[in-house]
mmCIF file with all atom_site columns, C-alpha atoms in Angstrom:
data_model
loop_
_atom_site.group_PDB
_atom_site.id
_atom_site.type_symbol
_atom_site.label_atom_id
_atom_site.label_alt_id
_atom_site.label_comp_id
_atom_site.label_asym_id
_atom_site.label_entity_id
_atom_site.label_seq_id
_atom_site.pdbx_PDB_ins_code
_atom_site.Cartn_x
_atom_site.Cartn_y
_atom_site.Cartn_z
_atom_site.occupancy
_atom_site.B_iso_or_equiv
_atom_site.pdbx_formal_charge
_atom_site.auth_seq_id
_atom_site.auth_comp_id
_atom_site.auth_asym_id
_atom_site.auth_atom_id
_atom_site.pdbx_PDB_model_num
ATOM 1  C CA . UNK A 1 1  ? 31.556 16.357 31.114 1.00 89.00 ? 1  UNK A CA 1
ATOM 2  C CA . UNK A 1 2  ? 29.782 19.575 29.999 1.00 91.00 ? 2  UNK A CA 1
ATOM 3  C CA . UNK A 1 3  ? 29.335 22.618 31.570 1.00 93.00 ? 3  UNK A CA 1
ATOM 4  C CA . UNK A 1 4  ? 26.334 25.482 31.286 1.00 94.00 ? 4  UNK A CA 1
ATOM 5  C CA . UNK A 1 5  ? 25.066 28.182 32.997 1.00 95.00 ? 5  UNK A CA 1
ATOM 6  C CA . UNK A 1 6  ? 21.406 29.327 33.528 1.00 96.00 ? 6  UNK A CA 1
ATOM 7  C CA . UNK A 1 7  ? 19.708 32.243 34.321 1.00 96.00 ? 7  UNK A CA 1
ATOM 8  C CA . UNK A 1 8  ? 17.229 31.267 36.800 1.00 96.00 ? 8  UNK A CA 1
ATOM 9  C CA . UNK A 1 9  ? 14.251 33.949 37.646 1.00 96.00 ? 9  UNK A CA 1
ATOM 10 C CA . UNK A 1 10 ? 10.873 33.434 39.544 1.00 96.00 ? 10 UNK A CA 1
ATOM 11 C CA . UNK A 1 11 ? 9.369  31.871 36.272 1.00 97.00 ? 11 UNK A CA 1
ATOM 12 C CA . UNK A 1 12 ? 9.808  28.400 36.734 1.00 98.00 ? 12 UNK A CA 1
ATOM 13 C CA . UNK A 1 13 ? 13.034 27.788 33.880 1.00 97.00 ? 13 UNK A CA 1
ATOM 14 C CA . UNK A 1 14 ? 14.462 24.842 32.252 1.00 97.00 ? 14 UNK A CA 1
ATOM 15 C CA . UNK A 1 15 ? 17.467 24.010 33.897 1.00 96.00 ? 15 UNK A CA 1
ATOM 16 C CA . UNK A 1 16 ? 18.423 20.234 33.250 1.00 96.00 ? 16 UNK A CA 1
ATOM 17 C CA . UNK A 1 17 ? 16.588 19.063 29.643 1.00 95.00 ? 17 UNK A CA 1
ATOM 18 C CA . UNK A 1 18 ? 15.748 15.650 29.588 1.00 94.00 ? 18 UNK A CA 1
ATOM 19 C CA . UNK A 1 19 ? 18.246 12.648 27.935 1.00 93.00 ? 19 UNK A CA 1
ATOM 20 C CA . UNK A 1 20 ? 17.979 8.951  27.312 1.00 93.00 ? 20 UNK A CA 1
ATOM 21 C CA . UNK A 1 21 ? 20.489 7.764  29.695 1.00 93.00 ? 21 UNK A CA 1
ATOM 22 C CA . UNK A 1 22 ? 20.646 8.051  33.671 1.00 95.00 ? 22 UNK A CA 1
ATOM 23 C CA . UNK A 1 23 ? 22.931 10.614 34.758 1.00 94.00 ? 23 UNK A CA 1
ATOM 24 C CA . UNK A 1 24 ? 24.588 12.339 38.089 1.00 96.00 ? 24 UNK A CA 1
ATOM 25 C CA . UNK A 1 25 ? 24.792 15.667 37.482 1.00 96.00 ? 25 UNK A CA 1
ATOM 26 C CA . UNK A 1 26 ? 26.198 18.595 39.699 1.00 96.00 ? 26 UNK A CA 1
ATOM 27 C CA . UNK A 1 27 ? 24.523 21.934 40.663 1.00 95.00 ? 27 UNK A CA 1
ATOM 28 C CA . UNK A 1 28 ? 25.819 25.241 41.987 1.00 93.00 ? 28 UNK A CA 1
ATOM 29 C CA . UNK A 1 29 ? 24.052 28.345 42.772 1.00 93.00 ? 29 UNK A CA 1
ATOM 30 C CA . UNK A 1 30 ? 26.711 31.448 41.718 1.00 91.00 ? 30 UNK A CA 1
ATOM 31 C CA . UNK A 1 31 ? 25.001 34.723 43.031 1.00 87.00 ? 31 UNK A CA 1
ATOM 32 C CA . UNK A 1 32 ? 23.749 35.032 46.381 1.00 89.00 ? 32 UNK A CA 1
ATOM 33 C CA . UNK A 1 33 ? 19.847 33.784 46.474 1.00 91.00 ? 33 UNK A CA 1
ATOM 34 C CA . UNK A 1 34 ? 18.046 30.631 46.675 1.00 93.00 ? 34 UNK A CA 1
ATOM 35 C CA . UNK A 1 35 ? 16.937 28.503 44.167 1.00 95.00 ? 35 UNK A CA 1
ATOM 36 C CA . UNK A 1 36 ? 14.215 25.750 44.362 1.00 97.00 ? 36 UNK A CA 1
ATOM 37 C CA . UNK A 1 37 ? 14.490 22.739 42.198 1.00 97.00 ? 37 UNK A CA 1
ATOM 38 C CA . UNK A 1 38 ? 11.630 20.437 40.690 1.00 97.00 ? 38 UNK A CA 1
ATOM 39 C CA . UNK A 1 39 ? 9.368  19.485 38.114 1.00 97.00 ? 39 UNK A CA 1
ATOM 40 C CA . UNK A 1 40 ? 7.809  22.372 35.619 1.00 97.00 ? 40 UNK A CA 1
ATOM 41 C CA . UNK A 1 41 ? 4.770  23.330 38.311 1.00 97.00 ? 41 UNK A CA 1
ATOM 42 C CA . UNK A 1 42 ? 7.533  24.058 40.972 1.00 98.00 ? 42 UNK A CA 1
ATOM 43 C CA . UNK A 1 43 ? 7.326  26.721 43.180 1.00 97.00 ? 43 UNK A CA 1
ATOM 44 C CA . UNK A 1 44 ? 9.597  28.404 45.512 1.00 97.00 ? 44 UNK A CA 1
ATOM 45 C CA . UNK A 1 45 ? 7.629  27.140 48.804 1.00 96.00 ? 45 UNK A CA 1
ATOM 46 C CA . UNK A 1 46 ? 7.342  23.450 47.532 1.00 96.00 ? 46 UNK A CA 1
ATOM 47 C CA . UNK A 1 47 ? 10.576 23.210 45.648 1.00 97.00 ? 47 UNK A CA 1
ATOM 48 C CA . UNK A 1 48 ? 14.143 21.653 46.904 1.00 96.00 ? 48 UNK A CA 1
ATOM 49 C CA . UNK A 1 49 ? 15.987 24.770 47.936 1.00 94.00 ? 49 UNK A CA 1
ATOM 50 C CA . UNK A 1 50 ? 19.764 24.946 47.579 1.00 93.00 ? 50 UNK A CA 1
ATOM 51 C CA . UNK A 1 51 ? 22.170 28.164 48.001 1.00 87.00 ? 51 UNK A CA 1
ATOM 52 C CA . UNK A 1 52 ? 25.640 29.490 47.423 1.00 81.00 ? 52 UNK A CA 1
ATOM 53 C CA . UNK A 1 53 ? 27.849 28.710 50.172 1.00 72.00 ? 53 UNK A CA 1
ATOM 54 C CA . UNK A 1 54 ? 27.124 25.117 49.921 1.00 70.00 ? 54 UNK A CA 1
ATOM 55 C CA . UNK A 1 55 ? 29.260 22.839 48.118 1.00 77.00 ? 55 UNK A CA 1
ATOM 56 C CA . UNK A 1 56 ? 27.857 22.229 44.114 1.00 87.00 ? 56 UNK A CA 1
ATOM 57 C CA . UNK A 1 57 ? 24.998 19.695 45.107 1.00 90.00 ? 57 UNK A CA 1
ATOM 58 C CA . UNK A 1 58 ? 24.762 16.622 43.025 1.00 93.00 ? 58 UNK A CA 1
ATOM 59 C CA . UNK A 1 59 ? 21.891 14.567 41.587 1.00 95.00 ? 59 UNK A CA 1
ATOM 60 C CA . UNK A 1 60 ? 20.555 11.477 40.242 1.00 96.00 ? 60 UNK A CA 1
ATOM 61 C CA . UNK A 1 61 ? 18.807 12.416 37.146 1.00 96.00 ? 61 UNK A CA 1
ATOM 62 C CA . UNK A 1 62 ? 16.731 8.986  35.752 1.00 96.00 ? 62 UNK A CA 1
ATOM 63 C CA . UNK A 1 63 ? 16.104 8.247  32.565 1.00 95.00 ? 63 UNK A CA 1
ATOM 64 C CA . UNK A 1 64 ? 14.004 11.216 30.125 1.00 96.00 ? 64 UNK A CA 1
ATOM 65 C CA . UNK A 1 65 ? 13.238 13.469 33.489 1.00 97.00 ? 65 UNK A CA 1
ATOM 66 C CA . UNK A 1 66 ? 13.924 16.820 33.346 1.00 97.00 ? 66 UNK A CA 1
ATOM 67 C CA . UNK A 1 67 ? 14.638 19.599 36.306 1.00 97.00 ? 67 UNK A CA 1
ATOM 68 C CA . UNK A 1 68 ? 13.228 22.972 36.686 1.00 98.00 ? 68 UNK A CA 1
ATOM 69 C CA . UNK A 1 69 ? 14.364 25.646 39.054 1.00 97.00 ? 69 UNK A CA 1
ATOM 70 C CA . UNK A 1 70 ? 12.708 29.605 39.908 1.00 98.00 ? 70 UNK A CA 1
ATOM 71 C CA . UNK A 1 71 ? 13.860 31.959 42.486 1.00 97.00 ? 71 UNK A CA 1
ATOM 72 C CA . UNK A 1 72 ? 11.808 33.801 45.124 1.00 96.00 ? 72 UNK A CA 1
ATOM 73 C CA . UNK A 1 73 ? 9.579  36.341 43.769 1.00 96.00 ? 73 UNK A CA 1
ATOM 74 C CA . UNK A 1 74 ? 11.437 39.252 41.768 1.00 95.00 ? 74 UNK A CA 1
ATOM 75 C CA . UNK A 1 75 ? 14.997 37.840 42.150 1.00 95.00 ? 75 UNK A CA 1
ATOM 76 C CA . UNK A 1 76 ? 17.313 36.396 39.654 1.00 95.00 ? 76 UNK A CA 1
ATOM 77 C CA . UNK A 1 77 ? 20.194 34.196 40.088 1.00 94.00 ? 77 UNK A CA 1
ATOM 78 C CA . UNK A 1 78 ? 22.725 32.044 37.808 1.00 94.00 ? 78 UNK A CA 1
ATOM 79 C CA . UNK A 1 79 ? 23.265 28.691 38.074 1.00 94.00 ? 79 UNK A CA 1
ATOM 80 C CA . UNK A 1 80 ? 25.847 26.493 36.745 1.00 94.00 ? 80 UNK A CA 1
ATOM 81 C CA . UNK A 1 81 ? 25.056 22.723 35.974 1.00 95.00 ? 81 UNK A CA 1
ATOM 82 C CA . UNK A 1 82 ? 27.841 19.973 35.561 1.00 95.00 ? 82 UNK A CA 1
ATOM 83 C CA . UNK A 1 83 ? 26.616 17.241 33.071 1.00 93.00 ? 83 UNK A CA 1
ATOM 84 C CA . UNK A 1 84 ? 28.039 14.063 31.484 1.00 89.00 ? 84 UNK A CA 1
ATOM 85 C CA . UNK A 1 85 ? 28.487 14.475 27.951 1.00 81.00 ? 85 UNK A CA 1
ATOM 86 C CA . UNK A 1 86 ? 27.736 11.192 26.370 1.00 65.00 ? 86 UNK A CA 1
ATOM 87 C CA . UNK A 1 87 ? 26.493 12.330 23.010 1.00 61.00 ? 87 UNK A CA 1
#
């Protein structure tokens, strides 16, 4: 397993790059505001939200998908991501 952390803003950012193998992956927000998860057009009403607080959240991530994340407008928050490291 890997770790990295991300700055997230409200410009939708690059937070899981895509891979050629199916992987679970684990997300945790580490400041104290929301994030919204989804594809590049995500926004923060139409995005999965997730928070600090909650336990890291994990995911199915198939096959050369990718996930996005942005904050509410004009807020920033980190976010650290838990990935296998096949390579």
């Amino acid at each position: 397993m890997r770790s990295t952390q991300v700055t997230v803003t409200d410009a939708v950012t690059l937070l899981v790059d895509k891979d050629n193998i199916n992987r679970t992956i684990y997300i945790n927000v580490v400041g104290n505001k929301k994030i919204a998860l989804g594809s590049s057009t995500v926004t923060f009403a139409t995005g999965l939200q997730i928070e600090k607080h909650s336990a890291p959240q994990n995911f199915f991530v198939p096959l050369n998908e990718r996930i996005y994340a942005i904050c509410n407008t004009g807020e920033t928050d980190d976010v650290r991501v838990l990935l296998p490291d096949a390579d």
